[in-house]
Amino acid sequence: MSIPPQQPGPQQPNPYQQNPYLQQPPGPVPPSPYAQPPAPAGQPPAFPPQGPPPAAKRPVPPWVWGLGGAVVASAVWAGVLFAGGTLGGGDDEADLAGYRVQKNLCDAVTIDAFKERYETRLGSDPNSHYASRQQGLDVNNCNWSLKDKDASASDYSSVFVNSTAQWHKKSEPKGEFASLYKGFEDRSQGAYAYETKPVDGFGDEAFLVVEKRSSTGSKTGPKEFGGMTLGVRDGWFTFELQWSWYGSSTSGSSKAPSEQEVEKMIKSDARDALTALKKS
């Protein structure tokens, strides 16, 4: 007599799916956030990966010695590069051009040229700032809320000056810096228009962005000068100083200074700030 095949019984539910508070079965261990980041494409890692303990030495086959001294020398040179991190994209590669990270960027960026025309707005902090130090990037920031010294009590125009310094420790900003500031022009639409031009005399490269906007919000009407940004790259260090003016023709606001006046002030304060960041 043939025995009929045994039918599978009902599948038991997974207890971990039924009760989300039960401990899940162990899975793969996630990578450590402190592990070495991957090396750039086309480059070997800064340090050889840690593997199992080396096996007992074996005799070197005779054919290896026949490769010649050039191969051995190349292997030794590669080992020196790996050990020193020259090819690994580590901190030792970052060319920060002597600029030093600050606890308070406002101590180095004093905007003396702007303060000849402006004063701190009453009821606000003289300035605000922050400092961030991360594995790949250090950032300092300081900004001010100002008003024209000659403004009347009924003048509601506002002036803002913002400064940002960045220390790029893992990737060189050279390849993207120019595109970042030239890209401002692509934001021109509606009531806003931007123009970018290169500037000499600052670091490896620098750009000045001029912002014009409609005071009434009109997309087709005339636009007035209302903002300027100076961006500087020196090696792997970048610095930006930004000036913005906001007023209303219906509130008795004072007029914004000319582009030439602001360009003179922003260049003077940026130059002083860069000098101070190297001395501090």
Short mmCIF file of C-alpha atoms in Angstrom, two decimals:
data_model
loop_
_atom_site.label_atom_id
_atom_site.label_comp_id
_atom_site.label_asym_id
_atom_site.label_seq_id
_atom_site.Cartn_x
_atom_site.Cartn_y
_atom_site.Cartn_z
CA MET A 1 0.00 0.00 0.00
CA SER A 2 1.42 3.43 -0.92
CA ILE A 3 1.58 6.06 1.78
CA PRO A 4 0.04 9.39 0.72
CA PRO A 5 2.41 12.34 0.97
CA GLN A 6 2.20 14.23 4.19
CA GLN A 7 0.55 17.61 3.89
CA PRO A 8 2.41 20.55 5.50
CA GLY A 9 0.78 21.86 8.63
CA PRO A 10 -0.22 25.49 9.12
CA GLN A 11 2.71 27.88 9.24
CA GLN A 12 3.43 29.23 12.69
CA PRO A 13 3.38 33.04 12.90
CA ASN A 14 6.64 34.80 13.50
CA PRO A 15 6.51 35.96 17.16
CA TYR A 16 8.70 38.97 16.33
CA GLN A 17 6.18 40.18 13.81
CA GLN A 18 3.25 39.66 16.17
CA ASN A 19 4.83 41.54 19.05
CA PRO A 20 7.02 44.49 18.08
CA TYR A 21 8.36 44.74 21.64
CA LEU A 22 10.04 41.35 21.56
CA GLN A 23 13.76 41.48 20.92
CA GLN A 24 14.51 41.00 17.24
CA PRO A 25 16.81 38.20 16.21
CA PRO A 26 20.38 39.35 15.65
CA GLY A 27 21.13 40.70 12.19
CA PRO A 28 24.15 42.09 10.42
CA VAL A 29 26.20 44.59 12.44
CA PRO A 30 25.89 48.12 10.95
CA PRO A 31 29.14 49.85 10.03
CA SER A 32 30.68 51.99 12.73
CA PRO A 33 30.22 55.74 12.24
CA TYR A 34 33.86 56.11 13.30
CA ALA A 35 35.10 53.80 10.58
CA GLN A 36 37.42 55.23 7.98
CA PRO A 37 35.47 56.81 5.08
CA PRO A 38 35.93 55.27 1.65
CA ALA A 39 38.78 56.65 -0.42
CA PRO A 40 38.01 58.74 -3.53
CA ALA A 41 37.31 56.85 -6.76
CA GLY A 42 40.47 55.54 -8.37
CA GLN A 43 42.56 55.80 -5.19
CA PRO A 44 43.53 53.09 -2.69
CA PRO A 45 42.51 53.47 0.95
CA ALA A 46 44.72 55.49 3.27
CA PHE A 47 45.43 52.39 5.37
CA PRO A 48 45.27 48.71 4.41
CA PRO A 49 42.17 46.93 5.78
CA GLN A 50 42.55 44.99 8.96
CA GLY A 51 42.35 41.27 8.24
CA PRO A 52 42.90 38.03 10.13
CA PRO A 53 46.27 37.36 11.81
CA PRO A 54 49.02 36.70 9.25
CA ALA A 55 49.82 33.12 8.52
CA ALA A 56 53.24 31.63 9.04
CA LYS A 57 55.89 32.89 6.63
CA ARG A 58 56.48 30.86 3.54
CA PRO A 59 59.58 30.86 1.38
CA VAL A 60 59.53 33.46 -1.36
CA PRO A 61 59.20 31.75 -4.75
CA PRO A 62 62.30 32.22 -6.91
CA TRP A 63 60.27 33.87 -9.69
CA VAL A 64 59.49 36.84 -7.43
CA TRP A 65 63.16 37.80 -7.25
CA GLY A 66 63.26 37.74 -11.01
CA LEU A 67 60.89 40.68 -11.29
CA GLY A 68 63.74 43.06 -10.59
CA GLY A 69 64.38 45.90 -8.22
CA ALA A 70 61.96 48.28 -9.93
CA VAL A 71 58.92 46.31 -8.81
CA VAL A 72 60.23 45.99 -5.27
CA ALA A 73 60.93 49.72 -5.16
CA SER A 74 57.41 50.46 -6.38
CA ALA A 75 55.93 48.25 -3.69
CA VAL A 76 57.97 50.02 -1.01
CA TRP A 77 56.90 53.44 -2.35
CA ALA A 78 53.23 52.40 -2.32
CA GLY A 79 53.61 51.22 1.27
CA VAL A 80 55.03 54.59 2.28
CA LEU A 81 52.08 56.37 0.64
CA PHE A 82 49.57 54.13 2.39
CA ALA A 83 51.20 54.53 5.79
CA GLY A 84 51.44 58.31 5.47
CA GLY A 85 47.92 58.79 4.17
CA THR A 86 49.10 60.74 1.15
CA LEU A 87 46.59 59.05 -1.12
CA GLY A 88 43.82 58.68 1.39
CA GLY A 89 42.19 62.10 1.43
CA GLY A 90 42.92 62.64 5.12
CA ASP A 91 43.35 65.82 7.15
CA ASP A 92 47.05 66.04 6.26
CA GLU A 93 46.11 66.80 2.66
CA ALA A 94 43.86 69.76 3.41
CA ASP A 95 45.49 73.05 2.43
CA LEU A 96 43.82 75.45 4.86
CA ALA A 97 46.24 78.28 3.95
CA GLY A 98 46.99 79.15 7.58
CA TYR A 99 43.46 80.18 8.57
CA ARG A 100 42.45 79.17 12.09
CA VAL A 101 39.07 78.03 13.39
CA GLN A 102 37.49 80.48 15.86
CA LYS A 103 35.36 80.04 18.94
CA ASN A 104 33.65 83.29 18.01
CA LEU A 105 34.02 84.52 14.44
CA CYS A 106 32.82 87.96 15.52
CA ASP A 107 36.21 88.47 17.23
CA ALA A 108 37.95 88.27 13.85
CA VAL A 109 35.27 89.76 11.57
CA THR A 110 34.74 93.23 13.04
CA ILE A 111 33.15 94.93 9.95
CA ASP A 112 34.77 98.26 10.82
CA ALA A 113 34.07 99.69 7.36
CA PHE A 114 30.35 98.93 7.60
CA LYS A 115 30.22 100.35 11.12
CA GLU A 116 31.31 103.73 9.81
CA ARG A 117 27.86 103.99 8.22
CA TYR A 118 25.75 101.66 10.37
CA GLU A 119 25.07 101.01 14.05
CA THR A 120 23.50 98.11 15.90
CA ARG A 121 19.72 98.18 15.84
CA LEU A 122 18.23 98.84 19.30
CA GLY A 123 16.47 95.90 20.89
CA SER A 124 18.62 93.28 19.17
CA ASP A 125 21.82 91.53 20.14
CA PRO A 126 24.97 93.21 18.87
CA ASN A 127 25.64 90.06 16.88
CA SER A 128 24.95 86.34 16.89
CA HIS A 129 27.37 83.58 16.05
CA TYR A 130 27.98 79.85 16.09
CA ALA A 131 30.90 77.45 15.62
CA SER A 132 30.72 73.85 14.41
CA ARG A 133 33.63 71.38 14.22
CA GLN A 134 32.94 68.14 12.36
CA GLN A 135 35.08 65.38 10.91
CA GLY A 136 34.98 66.74 7.37
CA LEU A 137 34.11 70.42 7.78
CA ASP A 138 34.56 73.19 10.36
CA VAL A 139 32.24 76.21 10.14
CA ASN A 140 32.20 79.61 11.85
CA ASN A 141 29.41 82.15 11.43
CA CYS A 142 28.72 85.68 12.66
CA ASN A 143 25.97 88.12 11.67
CA TRP A 144 24.71 91.57 12.56
CA SER A 145 21.39 93.45 12.44
CA LEU A 146 22.13 97.11 11.71
CA LYS A 147 20.54 100.43 10.80
CA ASP A 148 21.76 103.58 9.15
CA LYS A 149 23.22 106.05 11.65
CA ASP A 150 21.41 108.92 9.95
CA ALA A 151 18.03 107.15 9.83
CA SER A 152 15.07 108.86 11.45
CA ALA A 153 12.98 107.36 14.23
CA SER A 154 10.27 106.47 11.73
CA ASP A 155 12.69 104.70 9.38
CA TYR A 156 11.98 100.98 9.28
CA SER A 157 14.69 99.97 6.82
CA SER A 158 16.95 97.13 7.95
CA VAL A 159 20.51 96.12 7.15
CA PHE A 160 21.97 92.65 7.69
CA VAL A 161 25.61 91.62 7.44
CA ASN A 162 26.47 87.93 7.55
CA SER A 163 29.89 86.26 7.53
CA THR A 164 30.69 82.56 7.17
CA ALA A 165 34.07 80.80 7.22
CA GLN A 166 34.51 77.14 6.26
CA TRP A 167 37.48 74.82 6.65
CA HIS A 168 37.08 71.93 4.17
CA LYS A 169 39.08 69.03 5.62
CA LYS A 170 38.05 66.11 3.42
CA SER A 171 37.38 67.50 -0.05
CA GLU A 172 38.85 70.40 -2.00
CA PRO A 173 36.23 73.06 -2.87
CA LYS A 174 38.14 74.26 -5.94
CA GLY A 175 36.11 72.29 -8.46
CA GLU A 176 32.74 73.65 -7.30
CA PHE A 177 33.52 77.11 -5.96
CA ALA A 178 33.18 79.09 -9.18
CA SER A 179 30.03 77.19 -10.17
CA LEU A 180 28.47 77.96 -6.79
CA TYR A 181 28.70 81.71 -7.28
CA LYS A 182 28.06 81.78 -11.01
CA GLY A 183 24.95 79.75 -10.26
CA PHE A 184 23.44 82.77 -8.50
CA GLU A 185 22.62 84.22 -11.91
CA ASP A 186 20.37 81.23 -12.59
CA ARG A 187 18.19 82.32 -9.67
CA SER A 188 17.26 85.52 -11.50
CA GLN A 189 13.51 85.48 -12.01
CA GLY A 190 10.46 87.53 -11.16
CA ALA A 191 11.29 90.38 -8.81
CA TYR A 192 14.94 89.34 -8.31
CA ALA A 193 18.03 89.59 -10.50
CA TYR A 194 21.63 88.53 -9.79
CA GLU A 195 24.94 89.30 -11.47
CA THR A 196 28.25 87.55 -10.71
CA LYS A 197 31.71 88.84 -11.54
CA PRO A 198 35.24 87.65 -10.63
CA VAL A 199 37.30 89.71 -8.20
CA ASP A 200 41.09 89.99 -7.97
CA GLY A 201 43.23 90.31 -4.87
CA PHE A 202 41.60 87.67 -2.66
CA GLY A 203 43.03 84.17 -2.16
CA ASP A 204 43.07 81.77 -5.10
CA GLU A 205 39.75 83.00 -6.50
CA ALA A 206 36.91 85.28 -5.48
CA PHE A 207 33.52 86.35 -6.83
CA LEU A 208 31.19 89.25 -6.18
CA VAL A 209 27.42 88.75 -6.51
CA VAL A 210 25.15 91.80 -6.88
CA GLU A 211 21.46 91.42 -6.06
CA LYS A 212 18.74 93.70 -7.43
CA ARG A 213 15.10 93.43 -6.54
CA SER A 214 11.80 95.17 -7.11
CA SER A 215 10.74 97.26 -4.13
CA THR A 216 7.09 96.64 -5.00
CA GLY A 217 7.41 92.96 -5.85
CA SER A 218 6.69 93.59 -9.51
CA LYS A 219 8.15 91.10 -11.96
CA THR A 220 8.47 93.59 -14.78
CA GLY A 221 9.13 96.91 -13.02
CA PRO A 222 12.53 98.49 -12.32
CA LYS A 223 14.80 96.77 -9.83
CA GLU A 224 16.89 98.48 -7.17
CA PHE A 225 20.22 97.46 -5.68
CA GLY A 226 19.64 95.62 -2.41
CA GLY A 227 22.33 93.02 -1.73
CA MET A 228 25.96 92.05 -2.30
CA THR A 229 27.97 88.91 -1.51
CA LEU A 230 31.73 88.42 -1.67
CA GLY A 231 32.97 84.81 -1.74
CA VAL A 232 36.66 83.91 -1.38
CA ARG A 233 38.50 80.60 -1.73
CA ASP A 234 42.08 80.21 -0.51
CA GLY A 235 43.20 76.60 -0.78
CA TRP A 236 40.64 74.45 1.03
CA PHE A 237 39.39 77.42 3.07
CA THR A 238 36.38 79.48 1.97
CA PHE A 239 34.99 82.74 3.31
CA GLU A 240 31.83 84.70 2.53
CA LEU A 241 30.70 88.17 3.55
CA GLN A 242 27.16 89.26 2.68
CA TRP A 243 25.37 92.60 2.92
CA SER A 244 21.59 93.00 2.50
CA TRP A 245 19.33 96.05 2.67
CA TYR A 246 15.55 95.97 3.09
CA GLY A 247 13.38 99.07 2.97
CA SER A 248 10.08 100.37 1.74
CA SER A 249 9.43 103.43 -0.35
CA THR A 250 6.19 103.98 1.61
CA SER A 251 7.68 103.92 5.13
CA GLY A 252 10.10 106.81 4.86
CA SER A 253 13.08 104.45 4.59
CA SER A 254 16.48 105.84 3.85
CA LYS A 255 17.96 104.90 0.51
CA ALA A 256 20.48 102.10 0.15
CA PRO A 257 24.07 103.12 -0.59
CA SER A 258 25.38 102.73 -4.12
CA GLU A 259 26.93 99.55 -5.44
CA GLN A 260 30.34 101.23 -5.47
CA GLU A 261 30.05 102.22 -1.80
CA VAL A 262 29.04 98.74 -0.67
CA GLU A 263 31.71 97.06 -2.79
CA LYS A 264 34.35 99.25 -1.17
CA MET A 265 33.08 98.44 2.35
CA ILE A 266 32.65 94.71 1.77
CA LYS A 267 36.13 94.33 0.26
CA SER A 268 37.73 96.28 3.09
CA ASP A 269 36.02 94.25 5.82
CA ALA A 270 36.68 90.94 4.06
CA ARG A 271 40.38 91.77 3.69
CA ASP A 272 40.66 92.69 7.38
CA ALA A 273 38.80 89.53 8.40
CA LEU A 274 41.03 87.23 6.35
CA THR A 275 44.13 88.85 7.85
CA ALA A 276 42.77 88.44 11.38
CA LEU A 277 41.87 84.78 10.79
CA LYS A 278 45.49 84.03 9.97
CA LYS A 279 46.87 85.87 13.00
CA SER A 280 44.46 84.44 15.60
#
